[in-house]
Coordinates of C-alpha atoms and ligand atoms in Angstrom, one line a residue:
X1 CA 0.0 0.0 0.0
X2 CA 1.2 3.5 -0.8
X3 CA 1.9 6.2 1.7
X4 CA 0.4 9.2 0.0
X5 CA -1.9 11.2 2.2
X6 CA -3.5 14.3 0.7
X7 CA -3.8 16.0 4.1
X8 CA -0.1 17.1 3.7
X9 CA -0.9 18.8 0.4
X10 CA -4.4 20.1 0.9
X11 CA -4.9 23.7 -0.3
X12 CA -1.5 23.8 -2.1
X13 CA -1.0 25.6 -5.4
X14 CA -2.0 22.4 -7.3
X15 CA -5.2 22.1 -5.4
X16 CA -6.0 25.8 -6.1
X17 CA -5.7 25.3 -9.8
X18 CA -7.5 21.9 -9.8
X19 CA -10.4 22.9 -7.5
X20 CA -11.0 26.3 -9.1
X21 CA -11.4 24.5 -12.5
X22 CA -13.6 21.8 -10.9
X23 CA -15.9 24.3 -9.3
X24 CA -16.2 26.2 -12.6
X25 CA -17.2 23.1 -14.5
X26 CA -19.8 22.1 -11.8
X27 CA -21.2 25.6 -12.0
X28 CA -21.5 25.2 -15.8
X29 CA -23.3 21.8 -15.3
X30 CA -25.7 23.5 -13.0
X31 CA -26.9 25.9 -15.6
X32 CA -29.3 23.1 -16.9
X33 CA -31.8 21.4 -14.7
X34 CA -31.0 18.0 -16.2
X35 CA -29.3 15.7 -13.7
X36 CA -25.6 14.7 -13.9
X37 CA -23.2 12.4 -12.2
X38 CA -19.7 13.2 -10.8
X39 CA -17.4 10.2 -10.7
X40 CA -14.2 10.8 -8.7
X41 CA -11.7 8.0 -9.3
X42 CA -9.2 9.1 -6.6
X43 CA -11.3 10.8 -3.9
X44 CA -8.9 11.2 -1.0
X45 CA -10.2 11.9 2.5
X46 CA -12.8 14.5 1.5
X47 CA -12.1 17.3 4.1
X48 CA -8.8 18.4 5.6
X49 CA -7.9 20.3 8.7
X50 CA -5.5 23.1 7.6
X51 CA -4.6 23.8 11.2
X52 CA -3.9 20.1 11.8
X53 CA -0.6 18.4 12.3
X54 CA -0.1 17.2 8.7
X55 CA -0.9 20.4 6.9
X56 CA 1.1 22.3 9.5
X57 CA 4.1 20.0 8.9
X58 CA 4.3 20.5 5.1
X59 CA 3.3 24.2 5.1
X60 CA 2.1 23.8 1.5
X61 CA -1.1 25.7 2.1
X62 CA 0.9 28.8 2.7
X63 CA 2.1 28.6 -0.9
X64 CA -1.4 28.0 -2.2
X65 CA -4.7 29.0 -0.7
X66 CA -3.2 31.4 1.7
X67 CA -1.6 33.5 -1.1
X68 CA -4.8 33.5 -3.1
X69 CA -6.8 34.7 0.0
X70 CA -4.4 37.6 0.4
X71 CA -4.9 38.9 -3.2
X72 CA -7.3 41.7 -4.2
X73 CA -9.8 41.4 -7.0
X74 CA -9.8 37.7 -7.8
X75 CA -11.1 36.8 -11.2
X76 CA -14.4 34.9 -11.5
X77 CA -12.8 31.4 -11.6
X78 CA -11.0 32.1 -8.4
X79 CA -13.8 34.0 -6.7
X80 CA -16.2 31.1 -7.2
X81 CA -13.7 28.7 -5.7
X82 CA -13.0 30.9 -2.7
X83 CA -16.7 31.2 -2.0
X84 CA -17.0 27.4 -2.0
X85 CA -14.0 27.0 0.4
X86 CA -15.4 29.7 2.6
X87 CA -18.8 28.0 2.8
X88 CA -17.0 25.1 4.6
X89 CA -15.7 27.7 7.1
X90 CA -18.7 29.6 8.4
X91 CA -16.7 31.1 11.2
X92 CA -14.5 32.8 8.6
X93 CA -11.3 31.1 9.7
X94 CA -10.6 29.0 6.6
X95 CA -9.2 26.1 8.7
X96 CA -11.1 23.4 6.9
X97 CA -10.3 22.6 3.3
X98 CA -12.8 20.8 1.1
X99 CA -11.3 18.2 -1.3
X100 CA -12.9 17.2 -4.6
X101 CA -15.7 15.1 -3.1
X102 CA -16.9 17.8 -0.8
X103 CA -16.6 20.6 -3.5
X104 CA -18.6 18.4 -5.8
X105 CA -21.3 17.7 -3.2
X106 CA -21.4 21.4 -2.3
X107 CA -22.3 22.3 -5.9
X108 CA -24.6 19.4 -6.7
X109 CA -28.4 19.5 -6.6
X110 CA -30.7 16.7 -5.2
X111 CA -31.1 15.2 -8.6
X112 CA -27.3 14.8 -9.1
X113 CA -25.2 11.8 -8.0
X114 CA -21.7 11.4 -6.7
X115 CA -19.7 8.2 -7.1
X116 CA -16.3 8.0 -5.3
X117 CA -13.4 5.6 -5.3
X118 CA -10.7 5.5 -2.7
X119 CA -8.2 2.7 -2.4
X120 CA -6.3 3.6 0.8
X121 CA -8.0 1.9 3.7
X122 CA -7.6 4.8 6.2
X123 CA -8.4 7.5 3.7
X124 CA -11.4 5.5 2.6
X125 CA -12.7 5.2 6.2
X126 CA -12.1 8.9 6.9
X127 CA -13.9 9.8 3.7
X128 CA -16.9 7.7 4.6
X129 CA -17.0 9.1 8.1
X130 CA -16.7 12.7 6.8
X131 CA -19.5 12.2 4.3
X132 CA -21.8 10.7 6.9
X133 CA -21.1 12.8 10.0
X134 CA -19.7 16.2 8.9
X135 CA -21.2 16.7 5.5
X136 CA -24.3 14.6 6.2
X137 CA -24.4 13.4 2.6
X138 CA -27.5 11.4 1.6
X139 CA -26.7 7.8 0.9
X140 CA -29.0 8.0 -2.1
X141 CA -26.9 10.7 -3.6
X142 CA -23.3 9.5 -2.7
X143 CA -21.7 6.1 -2.9
X144 CA -18.1 5.3 -1.9
X145 CA -16.2 2.3 -3.4
X146 CA -13.1 1.3 -1.4
X147 CA -11.5 -0.1 -4.6
X148 CA -9.4 0.8 -7.7
X149 CA -10.9 3.8 -9.4
X150 CA -9.1 3.2 -12.7
X151 CA -10.8 -0.2 -13.2
X152 CA -14.0 0.7 -11.4
X153 CA -14.7 3.7 -13.6
X154 CA -15.7 1.5 -16.6
X155 CA -18.5 -0.1 -14.7
X156 CA -20.2 3.3 -14.2
X157 CA -19.9 4.6 -17.8
X158 CA -22.0 5.9 -19.3
X159 CA -23.9 7.3 -16.3
X160 CA -27.6 6.9 -16.5
X161 CA -28.4 10.6 -17.2
X162 CA -25.8 10.7 -20.0
X163 CA -24.4 13.9 -18.4
X164 CA -21.3 13.5 -16.3
X165 CA -18.0 14.8 -15.0
X166 CA -15.2 12.3 -14.4
X167 CA -12.3 13.5 -12.1
X168 CA -9.1 11.5 -12.4
X169 CA -6.6 12.7 -9.8
X170 CA -4.0 10.1 -8.9
X171 CA -1.1 10.8 -6.7
X172 CA 1.3 9.3 -9.3
X173 CA 3.1 7.6 -6.4
X174 CA 2.9 4.5 -8.5
X175 CA 4.7 5.1 -11.8
X176 CA 2.1 2.9 -13.6
X177 CA -0.4 5.6 -12.8
X178 CA 0.6 7.5 -16.0
X179 CA -0.3 4.5 -18.2
X180 CA -3.4 3.8 -16.1
X181 CA -4.7 7.3 -16.7
X182 CA -4.3 6.9 -20.5
X183 CA -6.1 3.5 -20.4
X184 CA -8.9 4.9 -18.2
X185 CA -9.3 7.9 -20.5
X186 CA -9.3 5.9 -23.7
X187 CA -11.8 3.3 -22.5
X188 CA -13.9 6.0 -20.7
X189 CA -14.3 8.0 -23.9
X190 CA -15.3 4.9 -25.8
X191 CA -18.1 4.3 -23.3
X192 CA -19.0 7.9 -22.8
X193 CA -17.8 10.1 -25.6
X194 CA -19.6 13.2 -24.5
X195 CA -18.4 13.0 -20.9
X196 CA -16.3 15.8 -19.4
X197 CA -13.1 14.2 -18.1
X198 CA -10.6 16.1 -15.9
X199 CA -7.1 14.8 -15.4
X200 CA -4.7 16.4 -12.9
X201 CA -1.0 16.0 -13.6
X202 CA 2.2 17.2 -11.9
X203 CA 4.8 19.3 -13.6
X204 CA 7.9 17.3 -12.8
X205 CA 11.1 16.3 -14.5
X206 CA 10.0 12.8 -15.4
X207 CA 9.6 11.5 -18.9
X208 CA 6.3 9.6 -18.2
X209 CA 4.6 12.8 -17.1
X210 CA 5.5 14.6 -20.4
X211 CA 4.6 11.6 -22.5
X212 CA 1.2 11.3 -20.8
X213 CA 0.3 14.9 -21.6
X214 CA 1.4 14.5 -25.2
X215 CA -0.7 11.3 -25.5
X216 CA -3.7 13.1 -24.1
X217 CA -3.2 15.9 -26.7
X218 CA -3.4 13.3 -29.4
X219 CA -6.5 11.5 -28.2
X220 CA -8.7 11.3 -31.4
X221 CA -12.0 13.1 -31.7
X222 CA -12.8 14.9 -28.5
X223 CA -12.0 18.6 -27.9
X224 CA -9.7 19.3 -25.0
X225 CA -8.2 22.1 -23.0
X226 CA -4.9 22.0 -21.1
X227 CA -4.0 24.5 -18.4
X228 CA -0.8 24.4 -16.5
X229 CA 0.9 26.6 -13.9
X230 CA 4.6 26.6 -13.1
X231 CA 5.2 28.2 -9.7
X232 CA 9.0 28.0 -9.5
X233 CA 11.9 26.8 -11.6
X234 CA 12.6 23.1 -11.8
X235 CA 15.0 21.9 -9.1
X236 CA 18.6 21.3 -10.0
X237 CA 18.5 17.7 -8.6
X238 CA 15.6 16.8 -10.9
X239 CA 13.3 16.1 -7.9
X240 CA 10.1 17.7 -6.8
X241 CA 7.1 19.3 -8.5
X242 CA 7.5 22.8 -9.9
X243 CA 3.8 23.2 -10.9
X244 CA 0.8 21.3 -12.1
X245 CA -1.7 21.0 -14.9
X246 CA -5.3 20.1 -15.6
X247 CA -6.3 18.4 -18.8
X248 CA -10.0 18.6 -19.6
X249 CA -11.6 16.6 -22.3
X250 CA -14.9 18.0 -23.6
X251 CA -14.5 21.2 -21.6
X252 CA -17.4 23.6 -21.1
X253 CA -17.1 26.3 -23.8
X254 CA -16.9 29.0 -21.0
X255 CA -13.8 27.5 -19.4
X256 CA -11.1 28.8 -21.8
X257 CA -12.2 32.4 -21.6
X258 CA -12.3 32.2 -17.8
X259 CA -8.8 30.7 -17.7
X260 CA -7.4 33.4 -20.0
X261 CA -8.2 35.9 -17.2
X262 CA -7.5 33.7 -14.3
X263 CA -4.2 32.1 -15.2
X264 CA -2.2 35.4 -15.3
X265 CA -3.7 36.4 -12.0
X266 CA -2.9 33.0 -10.5
X267 CA 0.6 33.1 -11.8
X268 CA 1.2 36.4 -10.0
X269 CA -0.4 35.2 -6.8
X270 CA 1.4 31.9 -6.7
X271 CA 4.8 32.7 -8.2
X272 CA 7.6 31.6 -5.9
X273 CA 10.4 32.9 -8.2
X274 CA 10.9 34.6 -11.5
X275 CA 10.4 31.4 -13.5
X276 CA 6.7 31.2 -12.7
X277 CA 4.6 30.9 -15.9
X278 CA 1.3 29.6 -17.2
X279 CA 0.3 27.8 -20.4
X280 CA -3.1 27.3 -21.9
X281 CA -3.7 25.2 -25.0
X282 CA -6.7 23.7 -26.7
X283 CA -7.5 21.4 -29.5
X284 CA -9.6 24.1 -31.2
X285 CA -7.0 26.7 -32.0
X286 CA -4.9 25.9 -35.0
X287 CA -1.9 28.1 -34.1
X288 CA 1.0 25.7 -34.1
X289 CA 3.4 26.3 -31.2
X290 CA 5.8 24.1 -29.3
X291 CA 3.1 23.9 -26.5
X292 CA 0.6 22.1 -28.7
X293 CA -2.0 22.6 -31.4
X294 CA -3.1 26.0 -30.0
X295 CA -1.7 27.7 -26.9
X296 CA -1.0 30.8 -25.1
X297 CA 1.8 31.1 -22.7
X298 CA 3.7 33.9 -21.0
X299 CA 7.3 34.7 -20.1
X300 CA 8.5 33.9 -16.7
X301 CA 7.1 36.3 -14.2
X302 CA 8.3 38.2 -11.1
X303 CA 7.5 36.6 -7.8
X304 CA 4.7 38.2 -5.8
X305 CA 6.2 40.4 -3.1
X306 CA 4.3 38.3 -0.4
X307 CA 6.0 35.1 -1.6
X308 CA 7.8 33.5 1.3
X309 CA 10.5 32.1 -1.0
X310 CA 10.9 35.5 -2.7
X311 CA 11.4 37.1 0.6
X312 CA 13.7 34.3 1.9
X313 CA 11.3 33.2 4.6
X314 CA 10.3 29.5 5.0
X315 CA 6.7 28.4 5.3
X316 CA 4.9 30.3 7.9
X317 CA 3.0 28.5 10.7
X318 CA -0.7 28.8 10.2
X319 CA -2.4 31.6 12.1
X320 CA -5.6 30.5 13.7
X321 CA -7.2 33.9 12.9
X322 CA -6.2 33.8 9.2
X323 CA -9.1 34.6 6.9
Ligands
SAM1 N1 -9.1 14.1 -5.6 C1 -8.7 14.5 -4.3 C2 -9.0 16.0 -4.1 O1 -8.8 16.7 -5.1 O2 -9.4 16.4 -3.0 C3 -7.3 14.2 -3.9 C4 -6.9 12.8 -4.2 S1 -5.3 12.4 -3.9 C5 -4.3 13.3 -5.0 C6 -5.2 10.7 -4.6 C7 -5.9 9.7 -3.7 O3 -6.1 8.5 -4.5 C8 -5.2 9.2 -2.5 O4 -6.1 9.4 -1.4 C9 -4.9 7.7 -2.7 O5 -5.0 7.0 -1.5 C10 -5.9 7.3 -3.7 N2 -5.6 6.2 -4.6 C11 -4.3 5.9 -5.1 N3 -4.5 4.9 -6.0 C12 -5.8 4.7 -6.2 C13 -6.6 3.9 -7.0 N4 -6.0 3.1 -7.9 N5 -7.9 3.9 -6.9 C14 -8.5 4.7 -6.0 N6 -7.9 5.6 -5.2 C15 -6.5 5.5 -5.3

């Protein structure tokens, strides 16, 4: 069994990008009354204590959510996400961070359904307890499978209402995850060609990660959008994650325009050094660039003055009164 626990990473820069896009897509789905399903193949524990021991140990939230909360005039994509996070913190303290299952449930209407997979025994138990006790999810609406999300996904496709969002968010702790993502995506699209699929991926110096993104860009047929955010320069030793990306198959038509405004803002807010940058590419735009069929990118940006790395400070201990 793998050791990855999302509590160490909750609210980091990768969660900000992933969850802001997730909330945007759910908002788009809600514009029609017709029911939909959300299937989350790698659910995690659901809800995370940002003032808890694990989040405090890593300090990653100080380079993610905390920076975004401190910025004026967030664009719509970020504002919607912050509102959702704040709804889990009615006391205004932002000490609880909702993961993808909780953000999905928060957006869903009674007619919608949530199907979750979580393989880690402890995370699966915490997820079930959280949904039952804290979130008070209706068992009619939500089901948790403590099994492999890559293989379990096929059994649920296509979802009965033929409207659905599939979130594929592995930890990539297992190097086979890159191949499993491609297999899940290919067979998922065969069963449910009109489904919206979101894949999270790390920006790391590893050939499998680059190959997976290239393969996704060459999936036949379906339109796609690829948004990534580099927050600092790749490390000299080749280790660690310098950013993350979200690949969306069958994206809502509104997502690209929102990201064009949000990505420059996020880059400024989350930059840890002058190598921060974003990239946005889609299958629709014929402009050929080295980033894919159609893309916009920017030059490396200046770190935000509040950046702890820019100012030479290490991660700050979480303040209980932070808002
Ligand atoms: N999607 C969550 C969110 O955004 O809040 C975070 C998920 S975390 C990155 C990945 C989770 O997948 C971990 O909790 C891990 O235990 C679980 N996991 C790893 N391999 C899995 C598999 N094959 N099937 C289902 N869950 C798996």
